[in-house]
Amino acid sequence: MMRGICAFGCSRLVPVILRMLCLMLLFAVFPNTAWAMPCSMGEEEAVFAQLQAGKRMEAEKTYSVPADPTVYLTFDDGPSQLTPKVLDILQAEGVQATFFVLGEQAEQRPELVRRIVKEGHVLGNHTYNHKYKELYSDFSVFWDQVQKTEKVLADQTGERTRLLRAPGGTFGHFDAFYYHYLSLAGYEVYDWNIDSEDARRPGMTAESIYRTVEKGPFRHELIVLMHDGPGHEESVKALPRIIRLFKEKGYAFATLSSSVKPVQFSLGKQKWPRTVSREKYEQMVAAAREHGKLWSDLPNIRQTPQTMIAAEGAVPGPERLRLQTGGTAVSLAKSEMIYRDGYYLVPIRQLSSLMGGTVEWKEQDRTAAVTRGLYQAEYDFAQRELRVINPAGALQTISLPEMEVRDGVLYVPLRKTLELFGGRVTAYLAEAEPGTAEVRISLSGPYGSWWGIYQQLKETAGLSKHSETRTY
Ligand SMILES: [Zn+2]
């Protein structure tokens, strides 16, 4: 009798305990994606069945809600010859926006992609060619286009974006599988809650676009759909009035980031008949998970920041800047650094010695060769670019228009340089002491080790409550 109860109790209890341990372990290693990794094949089976039945997986993720009513202006299908006009208007109005660009368009206009980022706006991925028939015939096509576009943008700017918008929106296009894979891969999918209808039908005038937006509804957080692709002159004309409308209603303007709660449409009736085999599902899940690791495993790639960059000269820099990592610190007087557009340029020599690297300046070809462990880089001042070879042996060429030489000293952007060498800013204290700003830096091992990544995660968790604005 006793034995019977024990056997029954144990057989019930053991899997529960194992599952709990498994979940705890996953939470420790992947705090944001623990749910995404089922513990057993049985659960994987259940997930597949749920997706087959057309039901989305629930992702447990928390988002931050801004204190003020906030509008996120979004522009799709660019960059095009209209984008400079949109950027000029945004600059004149002092507001930031998000650009869901097409890889195909971005390839044609790299200078515009860089201008978008340089002026404090944020890039999102809108696939490569926008062709519904291809994108929604099979997820693997959609995936390839997202990857291709991500690479185009990363090559042009040195940044990857996890913000994604489905061409035509998700309704009737996405199924539960699309959402599941993209979530595993670390993307955030954004539809909208105000459609300016500037792409809904031909012949929309600036007046009718404005009237559509004016109807609202005006929720606490608004994601507004507009277009800066070819042929959208009327949207450009309507933009200044639309911005003024939101200003009058007391809205703050911000860029999307993966901490902004996405608006996502319901699945709707599928317009595209698709079938998913179990085998294909497993392949896609593996690829998506592999990509999902990238966001935490590759410290040399900057993730989309939520930038609130002050206008040039609007904010005076601090008297002194302290760079702190572990027990080592470098202190720079105002004359030894450049503070501009809300970010810092610092001498490469001081920065490399802080990171435990070496630097060699070659005056004749105006390049600085920097070595830190397995990372090698060459700052090419003539080309205004940086070539980095990371521990995996991959070469990245990054445009760095902001680098500067003054009195024989090469100044490089602090945050970007750190991240390219496997480091990371964990906190920024604008007033660590009166007149002194402090940037706390976490350096992963110069060999990009797991231990280094673990240390970074630990440090970030401990320090995040001290961070204030992100003006580095
Ligand atoms: Zn579009």
Short mmCIF file of C-alpha atoms and ligand atoms in Angstrom, two decimals:
data_model
loop_
_atom_site.label_atom_id
_atom_site.label_comp_id
_atom_site.label_asym_id
_atom_site.label_seq_id
_atom_site.Cartn_x
_atom_site.Cartn_y
_atom_site.Cartn_z
CA MET A 1 0.00 0.00 0.00
CA MET A 2 2.68 2.44 1.06
CA ARG A 3 4.81 1.40 -1.85
CA GLY A 4 1.93 1.96 -4.19
CA ILE A 5 1.39 5.52 -2.96
CA CYS A 6 5.09 6.24 -3.17
CA ALA A 7 5.41 4.96 -6.71
CA PHE A 8 2.34 6.96 -7.71
CA GLY A 9 3.51 10.09 -5.88
CA CYS A 10 7.05 9.91 -7.22
CA SER A 11 6.05 9.33 -10.79
CA ARG A 12 3.86 12.43 -10.58
CA LEU A 13 6.33 14.52 -8.68
CA VAL A 14 9.59 13.81 -10.46
CA PRO A 15 8.62 15.23 -13.86
CA VAL A 16 7.18 18.31 -12.14
CA ILE A 17 10.42 18.93 -10.27
CA LEU A 18 12.49 18.28 -13.35
CA ARG A 19 10.39 20.67 -15.33
CA MET A 20 10.71 23.35 -12.69
CA LEU A 21 14.49 22.90 -12.59
CA CYS A 22 14.59 23.07 -16.34
CA LEU A 23 12.57 26.30 -16.38
CA MET A 24 14.68 27.84 -13.61
CA LEU A 25 17.83 27.04 -15.53
CA LEU A 26 16.43 28.50 -18.71
CA PHE A 27 15.34 31.66 -16.92
CA ALA A 28 18.85 32.06 -15.55
CA VAL A 29 20.48 31.67 -18.96
CA PHE A 30 17.89 33.24 -21.23
CA PRO A 31 15.85 35.61 -19.07
CA ASN A 32 13.81 36.92 -22.01
CA THR A 33 13.24 33.79 -23.97
CA ALA A 34 12.89 31.06 -21.39
CA TRP A 35 9.38 30.21 -22.48
CA ALA A 36 10.59 29.77 -26.00
CA MET A 37 12.58 26.66 -25.29
CA PRO A 38 10.35 23.74 -24.48
CA CYS A 39 11.87 21.21 -22.13
CA SER A 40 10.90 18.05 -23.89
CA MET A 41 9.81 16.73 -27.23
CA GLY A 42 6.35 16.30 -25.76
CA GLU A 43 6.06 20.01 -25.26
CA GLU A 44 7.45 20.69 -28.71
CA GLU A 45 4.72 18.43 -30.05
CA ALA A 46 2.12 20.40 -28.13
CA VAL A 47 3.46 23.70 -29.46
CA PHE A 48 3.34 22.40 -33.01
CA ALA A 49 -0.23 21.22 -32.51
CA GLN A 50 -1.29 24.57 -31.10
CA LEU A 51 0.26 26.46 -34.00
CA GLN A 52 -1.33 24.04 -36.47
CA ALA A 53 -4.67 24.81 -34.85
CA GLY A 54 -4.06 28.49 -35.64
CA LYS A 55 -3.48 29.61 -32.06
CA ARG A 56 -0.59 31.85 -31.22
CA MET A 57 1.85 31.08 -28.42
CA GLU A 58 1.72 33.50 -25.53
CA ALA A 59 5.04 35.20 -25.00
CA GLU A 60 5.76 36.29 -21.45
CA LYS A 61 7.45 39.57 -21.90
CA THR A 62 7.11 42.86 -20.12
CA TYR A 63 7.16 46.18 -21.88
CA SER A 64 7.66 49.64 -20.52
CA VAL A 65 4.83 52.14 -20.71
CA PRO A 66 5.86 55.79 -21.11
CA ALA A 67 4.59 58.27 -18.53
CA ASP A 68 3.39 60.75 -21.16
CA PRO A 69 1.04 60.06 -24.04
CA THR A 70 3.45 59.05 -26.78
CA VAL A 71 3.26 58.84 -30.54
CA TYR A 72 5.56 56.69 -32.64
CA LEU A 73 5.57 57.96 -36.20
CA THR A 74 6.52 55.21 -38.62
CA PHE A 75 7.47 55.49 -42.30
CA ASP A 76 7.39 52.43 -44.53
CA ASP A 77 8.76 51.41 -47.94
CA GLY A 78 11.71 53.84 -48.10
CA PRO A 79 14.26 55.10 -48.32
CA SER A 80 13.37 56.95 -51.52
CA GLN A 81 14.03 60.34 -53.04
CA LEU A 82 11.31 61.63 -50.66
CA THR A 83 13.11 60.53 -47.50
CA PRO A 84 15.39 63.62 -47.30
CA LYS A 85 12.29 65.81 -47.22
CA VAL A 86 10.78 63.73 -44.43
CA LEU A 87 14.07 63.94 -42.49
CA ASP A 88 14.23 67.71 -42.98
CA ILE A 89 10.72 68.12 -41.60
CA LEU A 90 11.41 65.86 -38.61
CA GLN A 91 14.58 67.82 -37.90
CA ALA A 92 12.81 71.17 -38.16
CA GLU A 93 10.10 69.93 -35.80
CA GLY A 94 12.64 68.32 -33.45
CA VAL A 95 10.95 64.90 -33.44
CA GLN A 96 12.17 61.36 -33.95
CA ALA A 97 10.58 58.56 -35.95
CA THR A 98 10.99 54.95 -37.03
CA PHE A 99 11.70 53.94 -40.63
CA PHE A 100 10.68 50.47 -41.74
CA VAL A 101 12.89 50.23 -44.79
CA LEU A 102 13.03 47.75 -47.63
CA GLY A 103 16.38 46.05 -48.17
CA GLU A 104 16.08 46.67 -51.90
CA GLN A 105 15.59 50.40 -51.40
CA ALA A 106 18.30 50.61 -48.72
CA GLU A 107 20.83 49.10 -51.13
CA GLN A 108 20.13 51.91 -53.58
CA ARG A 109 20.50 54.67 -50.98
CA PRO A 110 23.03 53.81 -48.28
CA GLU A 111 23.68 57.49 -47.54
CA LEU A 112 20.04 57.96 -46.58
CA VAL A 113 20.07 54.91 -44.33
CA ARG A 114 23.06 56.38 -42.51
CA ARG A 115 21.43 59.79 -42.31
CA ILE A 116 18.34 58.24 -40.68
CA VAL A 117 20.50 56.72 -37.94
CA LYS A 118 22.78 59.72 -37.58
CA GLU A 119 19.83 62.02 -36.94
CA GLY A 120 18.61 59.88 -34.07
CA HIS A 121 15.85 57.96 -35.84
CA VAL A 122 15.51 54.23 -35.73
CA LEU A 123 15.51 51.62 -38.48
CA GLY A 124 13.10 48.75 -38.76
CA ASN A 125 13.02 45.82 -41.18
CA HIS A 126 10.22 45.76 -43.78
CA THR A 127 11.60 42.78 -45.78
CA TYR A 128 13.62 42.99 -48.97
CA ASN A 129 11.17 43.44 -51.85
CA HIS A 130 7.66 43.79 -50.35
CA LYS A 131 6.16 41.25 -52.75
CA TYR A 132 3.23 39.63 -50.94
CA LYS A 133 3.07 36.65 -53.25
CA GLU A 134 6.63 35.67 -52.37
CA LEU A 135 6.65 36.69 -48.73
CA TYR A 136 3.44 34.96 -47.77
CA SER A 137 3.79 31.84 -49.91
CA ASP A 138 6.08 30.27 -47.34
CA PHE A 139 7.77 31.44 -44.17
CA SER A 140 11.22 30.48 -45.43
CA VAL A 141 10.94 33.18 -48.13
CA PHE A 142 9.87 35.75 -45.57
CA TRP A 143 12.75 34.69 -43.33
CA ASP A 144 15.34 34.94 -46.11
CA GLN A 145 14.17 38.44 -46.99
CA VAL A 146 14.32 39.58 -43.37
CA GLN A 147 17.85 38.18 -43.04
CA LYS A 148 18.97 39.77 -46.28
CA THR A 149 17.63 43.17 -45.26
CA GLU A 150 19.12 42.89 -41.80
CA LYS A 151 22.51 42.26 -43.35
CA VAL A 152 22.21 45.21 -45.73
CA LEU A 153 21.40 47.52 -42.81
CA ALA A 154 24.11 46.07 -40.56
CA ASP A 155 26.72 46.53 -43.28
CA GLN A 156 25.62 50.10 -43.85
CA THR A 157 25.31 51.24 -40.26
CA GLY A 158 26.97 48.68 -37.99
CA GLU A 159 23.61 48.14 -36.29
CA ARG A 160 21.07 45.37 -36.36
CA THR A 161 17.41 45.99 -35.85
CA ARG A 162 14.93 43.65 -34.23
CA LEU A 163 11.95 45.80 -35.19
CA LEU A 164 9.90 44.28 -37.94
CA ARG A 165 6.84 45.29 -39.94
CA ALA A 166 5.02 42.93 -42.26
CA PRO A 167 4.32 44.37 -45.73
CA GLY A 168 0.59 45.06 -45.78
CA GLY A 169 0.42 44.39 -42.03
CA THR A 170 0.05 40.99 -40.40
CA PHE A 171 -3.73 40.61 -40.78
CA GLY A 172 -4.56 37.80 -43.17
CA HIS A 173 -0.85 37.43 -43.98
CA PHE A 174 0.75 36.01 -40.85
CA ASP A 175 -0.26 32.76 -39.21
CA ALA A 176 0.67 31.49 -35.76
CA PHE A 177 3.86 29.95 -37.17
CA TYR A 178 5.12 33.28 -38.56
CA TYR A 179 4.69 34.91 -35.16
CA HIS A 180 6.27 31.99 -33.34
CA TYR A 181 9.42 31.81 -35.45
CA LEU A 182 9.94 35.57 -35.41
CA SER A 183 9.53 35.68 -31.68
CA LEU A 184 12.07 32.87 -31.20
CA ALA A 185 14.45 34.79 -33.44
CA GLY A 186 14.17 37.83 -31.20
CA TYR A 187 12.11 40.11 -33.42
CA GLU A 188 9.27 42.42 -32.39
CA VAL A 189 6.50 42.74 -34.94
CA TYR A 190 4.72 46.09 -35.14
CA ASP A 191 1.42 46.78 -36.85
CA TRP A 192 -0.21 50.15 -36.12
CA ASN A 193 -3.23 51.70 -34.45
CA ILE A 194 -3.58 54.78 -36.64
CA ASP A 195 -3.49 54.28 -40.39
CA SER A 196 -3.01 57.56 -42.25
CA GLU A 197 -4.39 55.62 -45.24
CA ASP A 198 -1.75 57.26 -47.42
CA ALA A 199 -1.23 53.92 -49.18
CA ARG A 200 -4.78 52.63 -48.95
CA ARG A 201 -5.97 53.99 -52.30
CA PRO A 202 -4.58 56.18 -55.05
CA GLY A 203 -5.35 59.88 -55.08
CA MET A 204 -5.16 60.51 -51.34
CA THR A 205 -4.36 64.20 -50.95
CA ALA A 206 -2.39 65.75 -48.11
CA GLU A 207 -5.70 67.11 -46.83
CA SER A 208 -7.40 63.70 -46.79
CA ILE A 209 -4.38 62.07 -45.15
CA TYR A 210 -4.44 64.69 -42.41
CA ARG A 211 -8.22 64.31 -41.95
CA THR A 212 -7.82 60.55 -41.56
CA VAL A 213 -5.19 60.90 -38.83
CA GLU A 214 -7.25 63.61 -37.13
CA LYS A 215 -10.02 61.06 -36.51
CA GLY A 216 -7.82 59.17 -34.06
CA PRO A 217 -8.59 57.29 -31.81
CA PHE A 218 -6.05 58.94 -29.53
CA ARG A 219 -4.80 56.26 -27.18
CA HIS A 220 -1.98 56.62 -24.66
CA GLU A 221 0.48 55.08 -27.11
CA LEU A 222 0.00 55.58 -30.81
CA ILE A 223 1.77 53.90 -33.68
CA VAL A 224 1.02 55.86 -36.83
CA LEU A 225 1.45 54.31 -40.27
CA MET A 226 2.79 56.57 -43.02
CA HIS A 227 4.94 56.01 -46.10
CA ASP A 228 8.09 57.58 -47.49
CA GLY A 229 8.39 55.24 -50.46
CA PRO A 230 8.27 56.47 -54.05
CA GLY A 231 5.08 58.32 -54.98
CA HIS A 232 4.13 59.48 -51.50
CA GLU A 233 4.59 63.23 -52.01
CA GLU A 234 1.21 63.89 -50.40
CA SER A 235 2.32 62.17 -47.19
CA VAL A 236 5.32 64.48 -47.04
CA LYS A 237 3.04 67.49 -47.51
CA ALA A 238 0.72 66.31 -44.75
CA LEU A 239 3.52 65.58 -42.27
CA PRO A 240 4.09 69.04 -40.70
CA ARG A 241 0.36 69.37 -39.91
CA ILE A 242 0.21 65.86 -38.51
CA ILE A 243 3.17 66.58 -36.22
CA ARG A 244 1.54 69.80 -35.03
CA LEU A 245 -1.70 67.95 -34.34
CA PHE A 246 0.06 65.55 -31.96
CA LYS A 247 2.00 68.37 -30.34
CA GLU A 248 -1.23 70.27 -29.68
CA LYS A 249 -2.73 67.16 -28.14
CA GLY A 250 0.26 66.92 -25.77
CA TYR A 251 1.91 63.84 -27.24
CA ALA A 252 5.61 63.12 -26.84
CA PHE A 253 7.38 61.70 -29.90
CA ALA A 254 9.56 58.64 -29.60
CA THR A 255 11.15 55.93 -31.67
CA LEU A 256 10.08 52.32 -31.41
CA SER A 257 12.30 49.94 -29.51
CA SER A 258 11.83 46.35 -28.48
CA SER A 259 10.66 47.58 -25.08
CA VAL A 260 7.62 49.30 -26.64
CA LYS A 261 4.56 47.09 -26.49
CA PRO A 262 3.72 46.16 -30.06
CA VAL A 263 0.36 46.62 -31.71
CA GLN A 264 -0.46 43.36 -33.49
CA PHE A 265 -3.58 42.56 -35.44
CA SER A 266 -5.52 39.37 -34.94
CA LEU A 267 -4.66 36.54 -37.31
CA GLY A 268 -7.75 36.86 -39.49
CA LYS A 269 -8.68 34.57 -42.31
CA GLN A 270 -5.59 33.43 -44.20
CA LYS A 271 -5.30 34.87 -47.68
CA TRP A 272 -2.48 32.49 -48.50
CA PRO A 273 -2.92 28.74 -48.28
CA ARG A 274 0.16 27.26 -46.60
CA THR A 275 1.03 23.92 -45.12
CA VAL A 276 3.76 23.30 -42.59
CA SER A 277 5.32 19.88 -42.15
CA ARG A 278 6.73 18.84 -38.83
CA GLU A 279 10.16 18.52 -40.38
CA LYS A 280 10.08 22.01 -41.84
CA TYR A 281 8.81 23.35 -38.54
CA GLU A 282 11.77 21.90 -36.70
CA GLN A 283 14.23 23.30 -39.21
CA MET A 284 12.71 26.75 -38.92
CA VAL A 285 12.62 26.63 -35.12
CA ALA A 286 16.30 25.70 -35.05
CA ALA A 287 17.23 28.54 -37.42
CA ALA A 288 15.10 31.02 -35.48
CA ARG A 289 16.61 30.01 -32.13
CA GLU A 290 20.09 30.23 -33.56
CA HIS A 291 19.36 33.77 -34.69
CA GLY A 292 17.74 34.61 -31.37
CA LYS A 293 21.03 33.93 -29.59
CA LEU A 294 22.68 36.63 -31.63
CA TRP A 295 21.15 39.45 -29.63
CA SER A 296 22.91 38.38 -26.44
CA ASP A 297 25.89 36.47 -27.83
CA LEU A 298 27.33 39.06 -30.13
CA PRO A 299 28.33 42.00 -28.02
CA ASN A 300 30.05 43.56 -31.01
CA ILE A 301 26.77 44.26 -32.72
CA ARG A 302 24.74 47.13 -31.46
CA GLN A 303 21.07 46.60 -30.95
CA THR A 304 18.54 49.20 -31.87
CA PRO A 305 18.71 51.85 -29.18
CA GLN A 306 15.89 54.01 -28.01
CA THR A 307 17.60 57.23 -28.83
CA MET A 308 16.61 60.58 -27.48
CA ILE A 309 19.43 62.58 -28.91
CA ALA A 310 19.63 66.23 -28.03
CA ALA A 311 19.96 68.71 -30.85
CA GLU A 312 23.52 69.80 -31.58
CA GLY A 313 24.82 72.26 -29.03
CA ALA A 314 21.56 72.22 -27.09
CA VAL A 315 23.11 70.38 -24.15
CA PRO A 316 26.57 71.36 -22.92
CA GLY A 317 28.83 68.42 -22.18
CA PRO A 318 30.21 67.71 -18.72
CA GLU A 319 33.50 69.20 -17.47
CA ARG A 320 34.97 65.76 -17.01
CA LEU A 321 34.19 62.28 -18.29
CA ARG A 322 35.16 59.20 -16.34
CA LEU A 323 35.29 55.83 -18.04
CA GLN A 324 35.06 53.08 -15.46
CA THR A 325 35.55 49.38 -15.92
CA GLY A 326 36.10 47.06 -12.97
CA GLY A 327 38.87 48.63 -10.91
CA THR A 328 40.29 50.66 -13.79
CA ALA A 329 39.26 54.17 -14.69
CA VAL A 330 40.30 56.82 -17.18
CA SER A 331 39.38 60.41 -16.58
CA LEU A 332 39.17 62.87 -19.45
CA ALA A 333 39.01 66.63 -19.13
CA LYS A 334 36.72 68.62 -21.40
CA SER A 335 39.68 69.43 -23.67
CA GLU A 336 40.47 65.74 -24.08
CA MET A 337 37.11 64.64 -25.45
CA ILE A 338 34.43 65.79 -27.83
CA TYR A 339 30.80 65.88 -26.79
CA ARG A 340 28.47 66.24 -29.73
CA ASP A 341 24.86 65.47 -30.61
CA GLY A 342 24.53 63.70 -27.29
CA TYR A 343 27.42 61.27 -27.79
CA TYR A 344 31.08 61.19 -26.87
CA LEU A 345 34.16 60.99 -29.02
CA VAL A 346 37.24 59.96 -27.08
CA PRO A 347 40.92 59.48 -28.01
CA ILE A 348 41.44 55.98 -29.34
CA ARG A 349 44.69 55.64 -27.38
CA GLN A 350 43.07 56.10 -23.96
CA LEU A 351 40.12 53.92 -24.90
CA SER A 352 42.28 51.03 -26.14
CA SER A 353 44.49 51.09 -23.08
CA LEU A 354 41.37 50.95 -20.90
CA MET A 355 40.21 47.91 -22.85
CA GLY A 356 43.63 46.29 -22.53
CA GLY A 357 44.40 46.73 -26.21
CA THR A 358 47.16 48.38 -28.18
CA VAL A 359 47.05 50.99 -30.90
CA GLU A 360 49.45 51.97 -33.65
CA TRP A 361 48.95 55.17 -35.65
CA LYS A 362 50.34 55.27 -39.18
CA GLU A 363 50.63 58.89 -40.17
CA GLN A 364 51.33 58.32 -43.88
CA ASP A 365 48.06 56.50 -44.60
CA ARG A 366 46.14 58.03 -41.68
CA THR A 367 45.08 54.73 -40.16
CA ALA A 368 45.16 53.42 -36.62
CA ALA A 369 45.54 49.70 -36.08
CA VAL A 370 43.98 48.48 -32.85
CA THR A 371 44.37 45.02 -31.36
CA ARG A 372 42.49 43.63 -28.42
CA GLY A 373 42.89 39.89 -27.94
CA LEU A 374 41.41 38.27 -31.00
CA TYR A 375 39.76 41.49 -32.14
CA GLN A 376 41.65 43.43 -34.77
CA ALA A 377 40.59 46.70 -36.22
CA GLU A 378 41.80 49.43 -38.45
CA TYR A 379 40.43 52.94 -38.26
CA ASP A 380 40.81 54.49 -41.67
CA PHE A 381 40.54 58.21 -41.28
CA ALA A 382 40.83 58.92 -45.02
CA GLN A 383 37.85 56.64 -45.78
CA ARG A 384 36.09 57.47 -42.52
CA GLU A 385 35.53 53.81 -41.92
CA LEU A 386 36.41 51.10 -39.48
CA ARG A 387 37.28 47.56 -40.44
CA VAL A 388 36.93 45.02 -37.63
CA ILE A 389 37.79 41.34 -37.59
CA ASN A 390 35.99 39.73 -34.65
CA PRO A 391 37.02 36.51 -32.85
CA ALA A 392 34.88 34.50 -35.24
CA GLY A 393 37.05 35.80 -38.08
CA ALA A 394 34.26 37.85 -39.67
CA LEU A 395 35.20 41.15 -41.26
CA GLN A 396 32.83 44.05 -40.75
CA THR A 397 33.30 47.37 -42.47
CA ILE A 398 31.55 50.16 -40.69
CA SER A 399 31.12 53.69 -41.85
CA LEU A 400 32.19 56.10 -39.12
CA PRO A 401 31.63 59.58 -40.52
CA GLU A 402 31.88 61.00 -37.00
CA MET A 403 35.56 60.13 -36.38
CA GLU A 404 37.84 63.10 -36.08
CA VAL A 405 41.55 63.98 -35.94
CA ARG A 406 42.53 67.01 -33.88
CA ASP A 407 46.15 67.93 -33.19
CA GLY A 408 47.31 64.49 -34.20
CA VAL A 409 44.84 62.74 -31.87
CA LEU A 410 42.27 60.38 -33.33
CA TYR A 411 38.87 60.70 -31.65
CA VAL A 412 36.40 57.83 -32.09
CA PRO A 413 32.79 57.36 -30.98
CA LEU A 414 32.88 55.82 -27.51
CA ARG A 415 29.88 53.54 -27.48
CA LYS A 416 30.21 52.20 -30.99
CA THR A 417 33.91 51.46 -30.56
CA LEU A 418 33.39 49.67 -27.27
CA GLU A 419 30.70 47.47 -28.70
CA LEU A 420 32.73 46.62 -31.74
CA PHE A 421 35.48 45.36 -29.46
CA GLY A 422 33.23 43.19 -27.37
CA GLY A 423 32.55 45.71 -24.61
CA ARG A 424 29.37 47.39 -23.58
CA VAL A 425 28.08 50.42 -21.72
CA THR A 426 26.19 49.24 -18.65
CA ALA A 427 25.35 52.57 -17.06
CA TYR A 428 25.60 56.26 -17.69
CA LEU A 429 25.56 58.67 -14.78
CA ALA A 430 25.19 62.20 -16.07
CA GLU A 431 26.23 63.67 -12.68
CA ALA A 432 28.34 61.06 -10.89
CA GLU A 433 29.87 64.06 -9.13
CA PRO A 434 29.21 67.71 -9.86
CA GLY A 435 30.51 68.37 -13.39
CA THR A 436 31.58 64.75 -13.91
CA ALA A 437 29.76 62.23 -16.04
CA GLU A 438 30.58 58.58 -15.67
CA VAL A 439 30.26 55.80 -18.19
CA ARG A 440 30.45 52.32 -16.75
CA ILE A 441 31.80 49.77 -19.10
CA SER A 442 31.63 46.04 -19.08
CA LEU A 443 34.28 44.27 -21.10
CA SER A 444 33.72 40.75 -22.22
CA GLY A 445 36.87 38.67 -22.45
CA PRO A 446 39.01 39.82 -25.35
CA TYR A 447 38.29 36.41 -26.81
CA GLY A 448 34.52 36.86 -26.64
CA SER A 449 34.16 34.04 -24.12
CA TRP A 450 30.97 32.67 -22.63
CA TRP A 451 32.32 33.71 -19.28
CA GLY A 452 32.61 37.28 -20.50
CA ILE A 453 29.05 37.24 -21.76
CA TYR A 454 27.84 35.81 -18.47
CA GLN A 455 29.71 38.53 -16.59
CA GLN A 456 28.11 41.14 -18.79
CA LEU A 457 24.63 39.84 -18.11
CA LYS A 458 25.33 39.79 -14.39
CA GLU A 459 26.76 43.27 -14.36
CA THR A 460 24.01 44.69 -16.52
CA ALA A 461 21.38 43.29 -14.19
CA GLY A 462 23.09 44.78 -11.15
CA LEU A 463 23.80 48.17 -12.64
CA SER A 464 20.73 48.87 -14.69
CA LYS A 465 18.92 50.58 -11.84
CA HIS A 466 21.63 53.23 -11.74
CA SER A 467 21.39 54.12 -15.38
CA GLU A 468 19.77 57.40 -16.21
CA THR A 469 19.53 58.90 -19.66
CA ARG A 470 21.16 57.22 -22.61
CA THR A 471 23.04 60.13 -24.05
CA TYR A 472 26.26 58.30 -24.73
ZN ZN B 1 4.98 48.54 -46.94
#
